[in-house]
CSV table of C-alpha atoms (C1' of nucleotides) in Angstrom, one decimal:
chain,number,residue,atom,x,y,z
Y,1,MET,CA,-52.7,-18.7,-158.0
Y,2,LEU,CA,-52.7,-20.4,-161.4
Y,3,HIS,CA,-49.7,-20.5,-163.8
Y,4,GLU,CA,-51.4,-18.3,-166.4
Y,5,GLU,CA,-52.3,-15.8,-163.7
Y,6,VAL,CA,-48.7,-15.5,-162.5
Y,7,VAL,CA,-47.6,-14.9,-166.1
Y,8,GLY,CA,-50.4,-12.4,-166.5
Y,9,ARG,CA,-49.5,-10.5,-163.4
Y,10,VAL,CA,-45.9,-10.2,-164.2
Y,11,ARG,CA,-46.6,-9.3,-167.8
Y,12,ALA,CA,-48.9,-6.5,-166.6
Y,13,MET,CA,-46.1,-5.3,-164.3
Y,14,LEU,CA,-43.7,-5.1,-167.2
Y,15,LEU,CA,-46.2,-3.5,-169.6
Y,16,ASP,CA,-47.4,-0.9,-167.1
Y,17,GLY,CA,-43.8,0.0,-166.4
Y,18,GLU,CA,-44.2,-1.1,-162.7
Y,19,ILE,CA,-41.0,-3.0,-163.5
Y,20,PRO,CA,-39.2,-0.4,-165.7
Y,21,PRO,CA,-37.4,-1.4,-168.9
Y,22,GLY,CA,-33.9,-2.5,-168.2
Y,23,ALA,CA,-34.5,-3.1,-164.5
Y,24,ARG,CA,-33.2,-6.2,-162.9
Y,25,ILE,CA,-35.8,-8.6,-161.6
Y,26,PRO,CA,-34.7,-10.1,-158.3
Y,27,GLU,CA,-36.6,-13.3,-157.9
Y,28,ARG,CA,-36.9,-13.3,-154.2
Y,29,ASP,CA,-38.5,-9.8,-154.1
Y,30,LEU,CA,-41.0,-10.6,-156.7
Y,31,CYS,CA,-41.9,-13.9,-155.0
Y,32,GLU,CA,-42.6,-12.1,-151.8
Y,33,LYS,CA,-44.7,-9.5,-153.6
Y,34,LEU,CA,-46.8,-12.1,-155.4
Y,35,GLN,CA,-46.8,-14.5,-152.4
Y,36,ILE,CA,-45.6,-17.4,-154.4
Y,37,SER,CA,-42.3,-19.4,-154.3
Y,38,ARG,CA,-39.5,-19.2,-156.8
Y,39,THR,CA,-40.5,-22.2,-158.9
Y,40,PRO,CA,-43.7,-20.9,-160.5
Y,41,LEU,CA,-42.2,-17.4,-160.8
Y,42,ARG,CA,-39.3,-18.8,-162.7
Y,43,GLU,CA,-41.6,-20.7,-165.0
Y,44,ALA,CA,-43.5,-17.4,-165.7
Y,45,LEU,CA,-40.2,-15.6,-166.4
Y,46,LYS,CA,-39.1,-18.1,-169.0
Y,47,VAL,CA,-42.4,-17.8,-170.8
Y,48,LEU,CA,-42.1,-14.0,-170.7
Y,49,ALA,CA,-38.6,-14.3,-172.0
Y,50,ALA,CA,-39.9,-16.3,-174.9
Y,51,GLU,CA,-42.4,-13.5,-175.6
Y,52,GLY,CA,-39.5,-11.0,-175.7
Y,53,LEU,CA,-40.6,-9.1,-172.6
Y,54,VAL,CA,-37.9,-10.4,-170.4
Y,55,GLN,CA,-34.2,-10.9,-171.0
Y,56,LEU,CA,-32.5,-13.9,-169.4
Y,57,LEU,CA,-28.8,-13.7,-168.6
Y,58,PRO,CA,-27.4,-17.1,-167.9
Y,59,ASN,CA,-26.5,-17.4,-164.2
Y,60,ARG,CA,-27.1,-13.7,-163.9
Y,61,GLY,CA,-30.9,-13.5,-163.6
Y,62,SER,CA,-33.4,-11.7,-165.7
Y,63,ARG,CA,-34.1,-8.1,-166.6
Y,64,ALA,CA,-37.1,-6.3,-168.1
Y,65,ALA,CA,-36.3,-6.1,-171.8
Y,66,ARG,CA,-35.5,-2.7,-173.2
Y,67,LEU,CA,-36.8,-1.6,-176.6
Y,68,THR,CA,-34.3,0.0,-179.0
Y,69,ASP,CA,-35.4,2.2,-181.9
Y,70,LYS,CA,-34.7,-0.8,-184.1
Y,71,ASP,CA,-37.0,-3.0,-182.0
Y,72,MET,CA,-39.7,-0.4,-182.1
Y,73,ARG,CA,-39.4,-0.2,-185.9
Y,74,ASP,CA,-39.4,-3.9,-186.3
Y,75,LEU,CA,-42.5,-4.3,-184.1
Y,76,PHE,CA,-44.4,-1.6,-185.9
Y,77,GLU,CA,-43.5,-3.2,-189.3
Y,78,VAL,CA,-44.8,-6.6,-188.1
Y,79,CYS,CA,-47.9,-4.9,-186.7
Y,80,GLN,CA,-48.5,-3.3,-190.0
Y,81,GLY,CA,-48.3,-6.7,-191.7
Y,82,LEU,CA,-50.7,-8.3,-189.2
Y,83,GLU,CA,-53.2,-5.5,-189.4
Y,84,ALA,CA,-53.1,-5.5,-193.2
Y,85,LEU,CA,-53.8,-9.2,-193.2
Y,86,ALA,CA,-56.5,-8.8,-190.6
Y,87,GLY,CA,-58.1,-6.1,-192.8
Y,88,GLU,CA,-58.3,-8.3,-195.8
Y,89,LEU,CA,-59.7,-11.3,-193.8
Y,90,ALA,CA,-62.1,-9.1,-191.9
Y,91,CYS,CA,-63.7,-7.8,-195.1
Y,92,GLU,CA,-64.4,-11.4,-196.1
Y,93,ARG,CA,-65.8,-12.4,-192.8
Y,94,ILE,CA,-67.2,-9.4,-190.9
Y,95,THR,CA,-71.0,-9.3,-190.3
Y,96,ASP,CA,-73.2,-6.2,-190.8
Y,97,ALA,CA,-73.7,-6.1,-187.1
Y,98,GLU,CA,-70.0,-6.0,-186.4
Y,99,VAL,CA,-69.5,-3.2,-189.0
Y,100,ALA,CA,-72.3,-1.3,-187.4
Y,101,GLU,CA,-70.5,-1.7,-184.0
Y,102,VAL,CA,-67.3,-0.4,-185.5
Y,103,ALA,CA,-69.2,2.5,-187.1
Y,104,ALA,CA,-70.6,3.4,-183.7
Y,105,VAL,CA,-67.2,3.4,-182.0
Y,106,HIS,CA,-65.8,5.4,-184.9
Y,107,ALA,CA,-68.6,8.0,-184.4
Y,108,ALA,CA,-67.7,8.2,-180.7
Y,109,MET,CA,-64.1,8.6,-181.6
Y,110,VAL,CA,-64.8,11.5,-183.9
Y,111,ARG,CA,-66.8,13.2,-181.1
Y,112,HIS,CA,-63.8,12.7,-178.8
Y,113,TYR,CA,-61.6,14.2,-181.5
Y,114,GLY,CA,-64.0,17.2,-181.5
Y,115,ASP,CA,-63.5,17.5,-177.8
Y,116,ARG,CA,-59.7,17.0,-178.2
Y,117,ASP,CA,-60.0,14.3,-175.6
Y,118,LEU,CA,-56.9,12.3,-176.4
Y,119,LEU,CA,-57.4,9.6,-173.8
Y,120,GLN,CA,-61.0,8.7,-174.9
Y,121,TYR,CA,-59.9,9.1,-178.6
Y,122,TYR,CA,-57.2,6.5,-178.1
Y,123,ARG,CA,-59.5,4.2,-176.3
Y,124,CYS,CA,-62.0,4.2,-179.2
Y,125,ASN,CA,-59.1,3.9,-181.6
Y,126,ARG,CA,-57.8,0.8,-180.0
Y,127,THR,CA,-61.2,-0.7,-179.8
Y,128,ILE,CA,-61.6,-0.3,-183.6
Y,129,HIS,CA,-58.2,-1.8,-184.4
Y,130,GLU,CA,-59.0,-4.7,-182.1
Y,131,ALA,CA,-62.4,-5.2,-183.6
Y,132,ILE,CA,-60.8,-5.6,-187.1
Y,133,ILE,CA,-58.4,-8.2,-185.8
Y,134,ALA,CA,-61.2,-10.0,-184.1
Y,135,ALA,CA,-63.4,-9.9,-187.2
Y,136,ALA,CA,-60.6,-11.7,-189.1
Y,137,GLY,CA,-61.6,-14.8,-187.1
Y,138,ASN,CA,-58.1,-16.1,-186.9
Y,139,PRO,CA,-57.0,-16.9,-183.3
Y,140,VAL,CA,-53.4,-17.4,-184.4
Y,141,LEU,CA,-53.4,-13.9,-185.8
Y,142,SER,CA,-55.1,-12.5,-182.8
Y,143,GLY,CA,-52.5,-14.1,-180.5
Y,144,LEU,CA,-49.6,-12.7,-182.4
Y,145,TYR,CA,-51.2,-9.3,-182.7
Y,146,GLU,CA,-51.8,-9.2,-179.0
Y,147,SER,CA,-48.3,-10.1,-178.2
Y,148,VAL,CA,-46.8,-7.6,-180.7
Y,149,THR,CA,-49.0,-4.7,-179.9
Y,150,ALA,CA,-48.6,-5.2,-176.1
Y,151,ARG,CA,-45.0,-4.3,-176.5
Y,152,ILE,CA,-45.6,-1.1,-178.4
Y,153,ARG,CA,-48.8,-0.1,-176.7
Y,154,ARG,CA,-47.4,2.6,-174.5
Y,155,ALA,CA,-45.6,4.2,-177.4
Y,156,ARG,CA,-48.6,3.8,-179.7
Y,157,TYR,CA,-51.3,5.1,-177.3
Y,158,VAL,CA,-49.4,7.6,-175.3
Y,159,THR,CA,-47.4,9.6,-177.8
Y,160,PRO,CA,-49.0,13.0,-178.2
Y,161,MET,CA,-50.1,14.1,-181.7
Y,162,THR,CA,-49.7,17.4,-183.5
Y,163,PRO,CA,-53.1,18.9,-184.5
Y,164,ARG,CA,-52.0,18.3,-188.1
Y,165,ARG,CA,-51.2,14.7,-187.5
Y,166,TRP,CA,-54.3,14.1,-185.5
Y,167,ALA,CA,-56.5,15.4,-188.2
Y,168,LEU,CA,-54.8,13.1,-190.7
Y,169,ALA,CA,-55.4,10.2,-188.4
Y,170,VAL,CA,-59.1,10.9,-188.2
Y,171,GLN,CA,-59.2,11.2,-191.9
Y,172,GLU,CA,-57.5,7.8,-192.3
Y,173,HIS,CA,-60.0,6.3,-189.9
Y,174,GLU,CA,-62.8,7.6,-192.1
Y,175,ALA,CA,-61.2,5.7,-194.9
Y,176,ILE,CA,-60.8,2.6,-192.8
Y,177,LEU,CA,-64.5,2.6,-191.9
Y,178,ASN,CA,-65.4,3.2,-195.5
Y,179,ALA,CA,-63.4,0.4,-196.8
Y,180,LEU,CA,-64.8,-1.9,-194.1
Y,181,GLN,CA,-68.3,-1.0,-195.1
Y,182,ARG,CA,-67.6,-1.6,-198.7
Y,183,ARG,CA,-65.8,-4.8,-197.8
Y,184,ASP,CA,-62.8,-3.6,-199.8
Y,185,GLY,CA,-60.2,-5.8,-198.3
Y,186,VAL,CA,-57.3,-4.7,-200.5
Y,187,GLY,CA,-58.2,-1.1,-200.0
Y,188,LEU,CA,-58.5,-1.5,-196.2
Y,189,SER,CA,-55.1,-3.3,-196.0
Y,190,HIS,CA,-53.4,-0.4,-197.8
Y,191,ILE,CA,-55.0,2.2,-195.6
Y,192,LEU,CA,-54.1,0.3,-192.5
Y,193,ARG,CA,-50.5,0.0,-193.6
Y,194,ALA,CA,-50.2,3.7,-194.3
Y,195,HIS,CA,-52.0,4.5,-191.0
Y,196,LEU,CA,-49.5,2.4,-189.0
Y,197,ARG,CA,-46.5,3.7,-191.0
Y,198,HIS,CA,-47.5,7.2,-190.1
Y,199,LYS,CA,-48.0,6.2,-186.5
Y,200,ARG,CA,-44.6,4.6,-186.4
Y,201,GLU,CA,-42.9,7.7,-187.8
Y,202,GLU,CA,-44.6,9.7,-185.2
Y,203,VAL,CA,-43.5,7.5,-182.4
Y,204,LEU,CA,-39.9,7.2,-183.5
Y,205,GLN,CA,-39.7,10.9,-184.0
Y,206,ALA,CA,-40.9,11.3,-180.4
Y,207,GLY,CA,-38.0,9.2,-179.4
Y,208,PHE,CA,-39.8,6.6,-177.4
Y,209,ALA,CA,-37.0,4.0,-177.3
Y,210,GLU,CA,-36.1,2.6,-174.0
Y,211,THR,CA,-32.3,2.8,-174.2
Y,212,GLU,CA,-30.8,4.4,-171.1
Y,213,PRO,CA,-28.1,2.1,-169.8
Y,214,GLN,CA,-28.0,4.3,-166.7
Y,215,ASN,CA,-31.1,4.2,-164.5
Y,216,GLU,CA,-30.3,0.8,-163.0
Y,217,ALA,CA,-33.7,1.0,-161.4
Y,218,ARG,CA,-34.7,-2.0,-159.4
Y,219,ALA,CA,-38.3,-3.3,-159.4
Y,220,SER,CA,-39.1,-1.3,-156.3
D,1,MET,CA,-27.9,-28.6,-170.3
D,2,LEU,CA,-29.0,-25.0,-170.8
D,3,HIS,CA,-32.6,-23.9,-170.5
D,4,GLU,CA,-32.8,-23.0,-174.2
D,5,GLU,CA,-31.3,-26.4,-175.1
D,6,VAL,CA,-34.0,-28.2,-173.2
D,7,VAL,CA,-36.7,-26.2,-174.9
D,8,GLY,CA,-35.0,-26.9,-178.3
D,9,ARG,CA,-34.7,-30.6,-177.7
D,10,VAL,CA,-38.4,-31.0,-176.7
D,11,ARG,CA,-39.5,-28.8,-179.5
D,12,ALA,CA,-37.6,-30.9,-181.9
D,13,MET,CA,-39.2,-34.1,-180.5
D,14,LEU,CA,-42.6,-32.5,-181.0
D,15,LEU,CA,-42.0,-31.2,-184.5
D,16,ASP,CA,-40.3,-34.4,-185.6
D,17,GLY,CA,-43.3,-36.4,-184.4
D,18,GLU,CA,-41.1,-38.3,-181.9
D,19,ILE,CA,-43.8,-37.2,-179.5
D,20,PRO,CA,-46.9,-37.6,-181.7
D,21,PRO,CA,-49.7,-35.0,-181.8
D,22,GLY,CA,-52.2,-35.7,-179.0
D,23,ALA,CA,-49.8,-37.9,-177.0
D,24,ARG,CA,-49.6,-37.4,-173.3
D,25,ILE,CA,-46.2,-36.2,-172.0
D,26,PRO,CA,-45.4,-38.0,-168.8
D,27,GLU,CA,-42.9,-35.8,-167.1
D,28,ARG,CA,-40.9,-38.5,-165.4
D,29,ASP,CA,-40.2,-40.4,-168.6
D,30,LEU,CA,-39.1,-37.4,-170.5
D,31,CYS,CA,-36.9,-36.3,-167.6
D,32,GLU,CA,-35.2,-39.7,-167.6
D,33,LYS,CA,-34.7,-39.5,-171.4
D,34,LEU,CA,-33.2,-36.1,-171.2
D,35,GLN,CA,-31.3,-36.7,-168.0
D,36,ILE,CA,-32.7,-33.7,-166.2
D,37,SER,CA,-35.0,-33.2,-163.3
D,38,ARG,CA,-38.6,-32.2,-163.5
D,39,THR,CA,-38.0,-28.5,-162.7
D,40,PRO,CA,-36.2,-27.5,-165.9
D,41,LEU,CA,-38.4,-29.8,-168.0
D,42,ARG,CA,-41.6,-28.1,-166.6
D,43,GLU,CA,-40.1,-24.7,-167.4
D,44,ALA,CA,-39.6,-25.8,-171.0
D,45,LEU,CA,-43.1,-27.3,-171.3
D,46,LYS,CA,-44.6,-24.0,-170.2
D,47,VAL,CA,-42.7,-22.1,-172.8
D,48,LEU,CA,-43.7,-24.6,-175.5
D,49,ALA,CA,-47.3,-24.3,-174.3
D,50,ALA,CA,-47.1,-20.6,-174.9
D,51,GLU,CA,-45.8,-21.3,-178.4
D,52,GLY,CA,-48.9,-23.5,-179.0
D,53,LEU,CA,-46.9,-26.7,-179.3
D,54,VAL,CA,-48.0,-28.2,-176.0
D,55,GLN,CA,-51.4,-28.2,-174.4
D,56,LEU,CA,-51.5,-27.9,-170.6
D,57,LEU,CA,-54.4,-29.5,-168.7
D,58,PRO,CA,-54.5,-28.1,-165.1
D,59,ASN,CA,-53.6,-30.8,-162.7
D,60,ARG,CA,-53.6,-33.3,-165.5
D,61,GLY,CA,-50.3,-32.8,-167.2
D,62,SER,CA,-49.5,-31.8,-170.8
D,63,ARG,CA,-50.1,-33.3,-174.2
D,64,ALA,CA,-48.6,-32.6,-177.6
D,65,ALA,CA,-50.9,-30.1,-179.3
D,66,ARG,CA,-53.0,-31.4,-182.1
D,67,LEU,CA,-53.7,-29.3,-185.2
D,68,THR,CA,-57.2,-29.2,-186.5
D,69,ASP,CA,-58.1,-28.2,-190.1
D,70,LYS,CA,-59.0,-24.8,-188.7
D,71,ASP,CA,-55.6,-24.4,-187.0
D,72,MET,CA,-53.9,-25.3,-190.2
D,73,ARG,CA,-55.9,-22.8,-192.1
D,74,ASP,CA,-55.2,-20.1,-189.6
D,75,LEU,CA,-51.5,-20.8,-189.5
D,76,PHE,CA,-51.2,-20.8,-193.3
D,77,GLU,CA,-53.1,-17.5,-193.4
D,78,VAL,CA,-50.7,-15.9,-190.9
D,79,CYS,CA,-47.8,-17.4,-192.8
D,80,GLN,CA,-49.1,-15.7,-195.9
D,81,GLY,CA,-49.3,-12.4,-194.2
D,82,LEU,CA,-45.8,-12.7,-192.8
D,83,GLU,CA,-44.3,-13.8,-196.1
D,84,ALA,CA,-46.1,-11.0,-198.0
D,85,LEU,CA,-44.7,-8.5,-195.6
D,86,ALA,CA,-41.2,-10.0,-195.8
D,87,GLY,CA,-41.4,-9.9,-199.6
D,88,GLU,CA,-42.1,-6.2,-199.5
D,89,LEU,CA,-39.4,-5.4,-197.0
D,90,ALA,CA,-36.9,-7.7,-198.7
D,91,CYS,CA,-37.3,-5.8,-202.0
D,92,GLU,CA,-36.3,-2.6,-200.2
D,93,ARG,CA,-33.3,-4.1,-198.4
D,94,ILE,CA,-31.9,-7.1,-200.2
D,95,THR,CA,-28.4,-6.8,-201.7
D,96,ASP,CA,-27.4,-7.9,-205.2
D,97,ALA,CA,-25.3,-10.6,-203.7
D,98,GLU,CA,-28.3,-12.0,-201.8
D,99,VAL,CA,-30.4,-11.9,-204.9
D,100,ALA,CA,-27.7,-13.8,-206.7
D,101,GLU,CA,-27.7,-16.4,-204.0
D,102,VAL,CA,-31.5,-16.8,-204.2
D,103,ALA,CA,-31.1,-17.1,-208.0
D,104,ALA,CA,-28.6,-19.9,-207.6
D,105,VAL,CA,-30.8,-21.9,-205.2
D,106,HIS,CA,-33.7,-21.3,-207.5
D,107,ALA,CA,-31.7,-22.7,-210.4
D,108,ALA,CA,-30.8,-25.8,-208.4
D,109,MET,CA,-34.4,-26.2,-207.4
D,110,VAL,CA,-35.5,-26.1,-211.1
D,111,ARG,CA,-32.9,-28.9,-211.8
D,112,HIS,CA,-34.4,-31.0,-208.9
D,113,TYR,CA,-37.8,-30.4,-210.5
D,114,GLY,CA,-36.4,-31.7,-213.7
D,115,ASP,CA,-35.2,-34.8,-211.9
D,116,ARG,CA,-38.6,-35.0,-210.0
D,117,ASP,CA,-36.5,-35.2,-206.8
D,118,LEU,CA,-39.2,-33.9,-204.4
D,119,LEU,CA,-37.0,-34.0,-201.3
D,120,GLN,CA,-34.2,-31.9,-202.8
D,121,TYR,CA,-36.8,-29.7,-204.4
D,122,TYR,CA,-38.4,-28.9,-201.1
D,123,ARG,CA,-35.1,-28.3,-199.5
D,124,CYS,CA,-34.3,-25.6,-202.0
D,125,ASN,CA,-37.8,-24.3,-201.8
D,126,ARG,CA,-37.5,-23.8,-198.1
D,127,THR,CA,-34.1,-22.2,-198.4
D,128,ILE,CA,-35.6,-19.6,-200.8
D,129,HIS,CA,-38.5,-18.7,-198.6
D,130,GLU,CA,-36.2,-18.4,-195.6
D,131,ALA,CA,-33.8,-16.2,-197.5
D,132,ILE,CA,-36.6,-13.8,-198.3
D,133,ILE,CA,-37.5,-13.7,-194.7
D,134,ALA,CA,-33.9,-13.1,-193.7
D,135,ALA,CA,-33.5,-10.4,-196.3
D,136,ALA,CA,-36.4,-8.4,-194.7
D,137,GLY,CA,-33.9,-7.7,-191.9
D,138,ASN,CA,-36.5,-7.8,-189.2
D,139,PRO,CA,-35.8,-10.2,-186.3
D,140,VAL,CA,-39.3,-9.9,-184.9
D,141,LEU,CA,-40.7,-11.0,-188.2
D,142,SER,CA,-38.1,-13.8,-188.4
D,143,GLY,CA,-39.0,-15.1,-185.0
D,144,LEU,CA,-42.7,-15.2,-185.6
D,145,TYR,CA,-42.2,-16.7,-189.0
D,146,GLU,CA,-40.0,-19.4,-187.5
D,147,SER,CA,-42.6,-20.2,-184.9
D,148,VAL,CA,-45.5,-20.3,-187.3
D,149,THR,CA,-43.8,-22.3,-190.0
D,150,ALA,CA,-42.4,-24.8,-187.6
D,151,ARG,CA,-45.9,-25.9,-186.8
D,152,ILE,CA,-47.0,-26.4,-190.4
D,153,ARG,CA,-43.6,-27.6,-191.7
D,154,ARG,CA,-44.4,-31.2,-192.0
D,155,ALA,CA,-47.6,-30.5,-193.8
D,156,ARG,CA,-46.0,-27.9,-196.0
D,157,TYR,CA,-42.9,-29.9,-197.0
D,158,VAL,CA,-44.2,-33.4,-197.0
D,159,THR,CA,-47.5,-33.2,-198.8
D,160,PRO,CA,-47.0,-34.8,-202.3
D,161,MET,CA,-47.9,-32.6,-205.3
D,162,THR,CA,-49.7,-33.5,-208.4
D,163,PRO,CA,-47.6,-33.0,-211.6
D,164,ARG,CA,-50.1,-30.2,-212.5
D,165,ARG,CA,-49.6,-28.5,-209.1
D,166,TRP,CA,-45.8,-28.9,-209.1
D,167,ALA,CA,-45.5,-27.3,-212.5
D,168,LEU,CA,-47.5,-24.3,-211.3
D,169,ALA,CA,-45.4,-24.0,-208.1
D,170,VAL,CA,-42.3,-23.9,-210.2
D,171,GLN,CA,-43.9,-21.2,-212.4
D,172,GLU,CA,-44.8,-19.2,-209.3
D,173,HIS,CA,-41.2,-19.4,-208.1
D,174,GLU,CA,-40.0,-18.1,-211.4
D,175,ALA,CA,-42.3,-15.1,-210.8
D,176,ILE,CA,-41.0,-14.8,-207.2
D,177,LEU,CA,-37.4,-14.6,-208.4
D,178,ASN,CA,-38.3,-12.2,-211.1
D,179,ALA,CA,-40.0,-9.8,-208.7
D,180,LEU,CA,-37.1,-10.0,-206.3
D,181,GLN,CA,-34.7,-9.2,-209.1
D,182,ARG,CA,-36.8,-6.2,-210.2
D,183,ARG,CA,-37.2,-5.3,-206.5
D,184,ASP,CA,-41.0,-5.2,-207.1
D,185,GLY,CA,-42.1,-5.5,-203.5
D,186,VAL,CA,-45.8,-5.2,-204.1
D,187,GLY,CA,-45.7,-7.7,-206.9
D,188,LEU,CA,-43.6,-10.1,-204.8
D,189,SER,CA,-46.0,-9.9,-201.9
D,190,HIS,CA,-48.9,-10.7,-204.2
D,191,ILE,CA,-47.2,-13.7,-205.7
D,192,LEU,CA,-46.1,-15.0,-202.3
D,193,ARG,CA,-49.7,-14.7,-201.1
D,194,ALA,CA,-51.1,-16.7,-204.0
D,195,HIS,CA,-48.3,-19.2,-203.8
D,196,LEU,CA,-49.0,-19.9,-200.1
D,197,ARG,CA,-52.8,-19.9,-200.7
D,198,HIS,CA,-52.3,-22.7,-203.3
D,199,LYS,CA,-50.1,-24.6,-201.0
D,200,ARG,CA,-52.7,-24.3,-198.2
D,201,GLU,CA,-55.5,-25.6,-200.4
D,202,GLU,CA,-53.2,-28.5,-201.4
D,203,VAL,CA,-52.4,-29.4,-197.8
D,204,LEU,CA,-56.0,-29.1,-196.6
D,205,GLN,CA,-57.2,-31.2,-199.5
D,206,ALA,CA,-54.7,-33.8,-198.6
D,207,GLY,CA,-56.3,-33.8,-195.1
D,208,PHE,CA,-53.2,-33.3,-193.0
D,209,ALA,CA,-55.0,-32.3,-189.9
D,210,GLU,CA,-54.0,-34.1,-186.7
D,211,THR,CA,-57.5,-34.9,-185.3
D,212,GLU,CA,-57.8,-38.5,-184.3
D,213,PRO,CA,-59.0,-38.6,-180.6
D,214,GLN,CA,-58.2,-42.3,-180.6
D,215,ASN,CA,-54.5,-43.2,-180.9
D,216,GLU,CA,-53.7,-42.4,-177.3
D,217,ALA,CA,-50.1,-42.9,-178.1
D,218,ARG,CA,-47.6,-42.2,-175.3
D,219,ALA,CA,-44.3,-40.6,-176.0
D,220,SER,CA,-42.5,-44.0,-176.2
Q,1,DA,C1',-5.1,7.2,-154.4
Q,2,DT,C1',-6.0,3.8,-157.4
Q,3,DA,C1',-6.1,-0.8,-158.8
Q,4,DA,C1',-6.0,-5.6,-158.0
Q,5,DC,C1',-7.1,-9.6,-155.3
Q,6,DC,C1',-9.4,-12.5,-152.1
Q,7,DA,C1',-13.0,-13.8,-148.6
Q,8,DT,C1',-17.9,-13.2,-147.8
Q,9,DT,C1',-22.4,-12.8,-149.1
Q,10,DT,C1',-26.0,-13.0,-152.2
Q,11,DT,C1',-28.3,-15.0,-156.0
Q,12,DT,C1',-29.1,-18.3,-159.4
Q,13,DG,C1',-30.1,-23.1,-161.2
Q,14,DC,C1',-31.5,-27.5,-160.3
Q,15,DA,C1',-32.6,-31.7,-157.5
Q,16,DT,C1',-35.4,-33.2,-154.0
Q,17,DT,C1',-39.3,-33.2,-151.1
Q,18,DC,C1',-44.1,-32.7,-149.8
Q,19,DA,C1',-49.0,-31.9,-150.4
Q,20,DA,C1',-53.0,-32.0,-153.4
Q,21,DA,C1',-55.4,-33.7,-157.2
Q,22,DT,C1',-56.4,-37.4,-160.3
Q,23,DT,C1',-56.7,-42.1,-162.0
Q,24,DG,C1',-57.6,-47.0,-161.8
Q,25,DG,C1',-59.3,-50.7,-159.5
Q,26,DA,C1',-61.5,-53.3,-155.9
Q,27,DT,C1',-65.5,-53.5,-153.1
Q,28,DC,C1',-70.1,-52.8,-152.0
Q,29,DT,C1',-74.9,-52.1,-153.2
Q,30,DT,C1',-79.1,-52.7,-155.8
N,1,DA,C1',-74.4,-58.5,-163.2
N,2,DA,C1',-74.3,-53.4,-163.7
N,3,DG,C1',-73.4,-49.3,-161.5
N,4,DA,C1',-71.8,-46.4,-157.8
N,5,DT,C1',-68.5,-45.6,-154.1
N,6,DC,C1',-64.4,-45.6,-151.8
N,7,DC,C1',-59.4,-46.4,-151.3
N,8,DA,C1',-54.6,-47.0,-152.9
N,9,DA,C1',-51.2,-45.6,-156.2
N,10,DT,C1',-49.6,-42.4,-159.5
N,11,DT,C1',-48.9,-37.9,-161.1
N,12,DT,C1',-49.0,-33.2,-160.9
N,13,DG,C1',-47.9,-28.5,-158.7
N,14,DA,C1',-45.3,-26.0,-155.6
N,15,DA,C1',-41.9,-25.2,-151.6
N,16,DT,C1',-37.6,-26.1,-149.8
N,17,DG,C1',-32.8,-27.3,-149.8
N,18,DC,C1',-28.3,-27.5,-151.7
N,19,DA,C1',-24.4,-26.6,-154.8
N,20,DA,C1',-22.3,-23.5,-158.1
N,21,DA,C1',-21.7,-19.0,-160.0
N,22,DA,C1',-21.6,-14.1,-159.6
N,23,DA,C1',-21.7,-9.8,-157.1
N,24,DT,C1',-20.0,-7.3,-153.0
N,25,DG,C1',-16.8,-5.3,-149.8
N,26,DG,C1',-12.7,-4.9,-147.7
N,27,DT,C1',-7.8,-5.4,-147.6
N,28,DT,C1',-3.4,-5.0,-149.5
N,29,DA,C1',0.1,-3.8,-152.8
N,30,DT,C1',1.7,-0.5,-156.1
DNA sequence: ATAACCATTTTTGCATTCAAATTGGATCTT
DNA sequence: AAGATCCAATTTGAATGCAAAAATGGTTAT
């Protein structure tokens, strides 16, 4: 198993909640589960700690990082900034074919909204946001976005929406597509910022923070 | 020596050019120089690879990453986005005392401009930009900014400026301070974006990219 | 009964060791 | 003599072993 694969596997376990926030990570157990020795696992844990997914306690091992409300707010703020930047850049660089692709996904998303199929709706939603990032053509941006959004993904794409809020989100997405079609970078960045700000308020209101000092759950 | 210290030391060697871009990094040599064994060094190298400072070649060791023109452009673009975001947030959160501090550094910077002391000018310049980031009060943002700017720092703060360009930069900084004092977040973010865009053009024109496949320099 | 202390056990951090892959050079072939 | 091939030496990647630190449990004293 390659180094990047180990990192990926453990990262997935953290993001999926298979290792719950705040849980201690006993090296021996994880080694056994992944069928590797401690050396490559420890390398992966250090990388994940640098990403903010793992918290290292000197001489006391590592735990899955826990997101506070403040962390969530900070991550959403940065995400806003990155999406706004991506929106501007995307309008300069996106091709007609790519816009058409986004339009198609958008149409599908609207249909799922009509069916009130939240799961499919979120799937299209995420595809659209990622397409805008990709269209910016900036791998540094893509990398940071991936790392930031991964940490808030569950909150972002699981939080249920009120009918009122959902309708507004769809409306905002209409504006997003429109700005993209008109290649209105400034407009798009404003809409994206507002869109994310609303999402953040929603998530924070739902109380998605991961701050329960109890629940000393171990990684099964 | 603590893990973070090893990472920091090697990172500094890479950023200072003590290990030049593109140079192979023989583990044994570096271990000897740092007086540690290969295990902790390799952990640090993986972390630095995740940061983009080191390039890992499977079974063929690691080299100091080399920045292409495209990389430089991408990093500057992201830096623009982050500073713009920081500017907006800073205007919401900065205290009068912090603004006064920025004003003082700005005044010192203008004096250094009068003396044509580029080194001191750049030092103040950097302090101001970092103060704006700090005033945003967002550790996630600060962390990403630090990691992005570290990689373009030499280009950003070493490139000589034409008298014409330098005067414009000072003018832009006047506007930055002004917007900060008026807590004009939108205005500040626009100025910062333009400021960074100018800087980027300057740097790219100076041809600061690190793309010379020859020069197989080893880390002394 | 509670709290404090000490021995035991577990876990971490790092050095060392071992196997696999790569590199460079010498030899052989054409 | 040029090129390909094979072998030794180096270097990487991962497992193991060992010392130090922390957690655990039980005992004793208050």
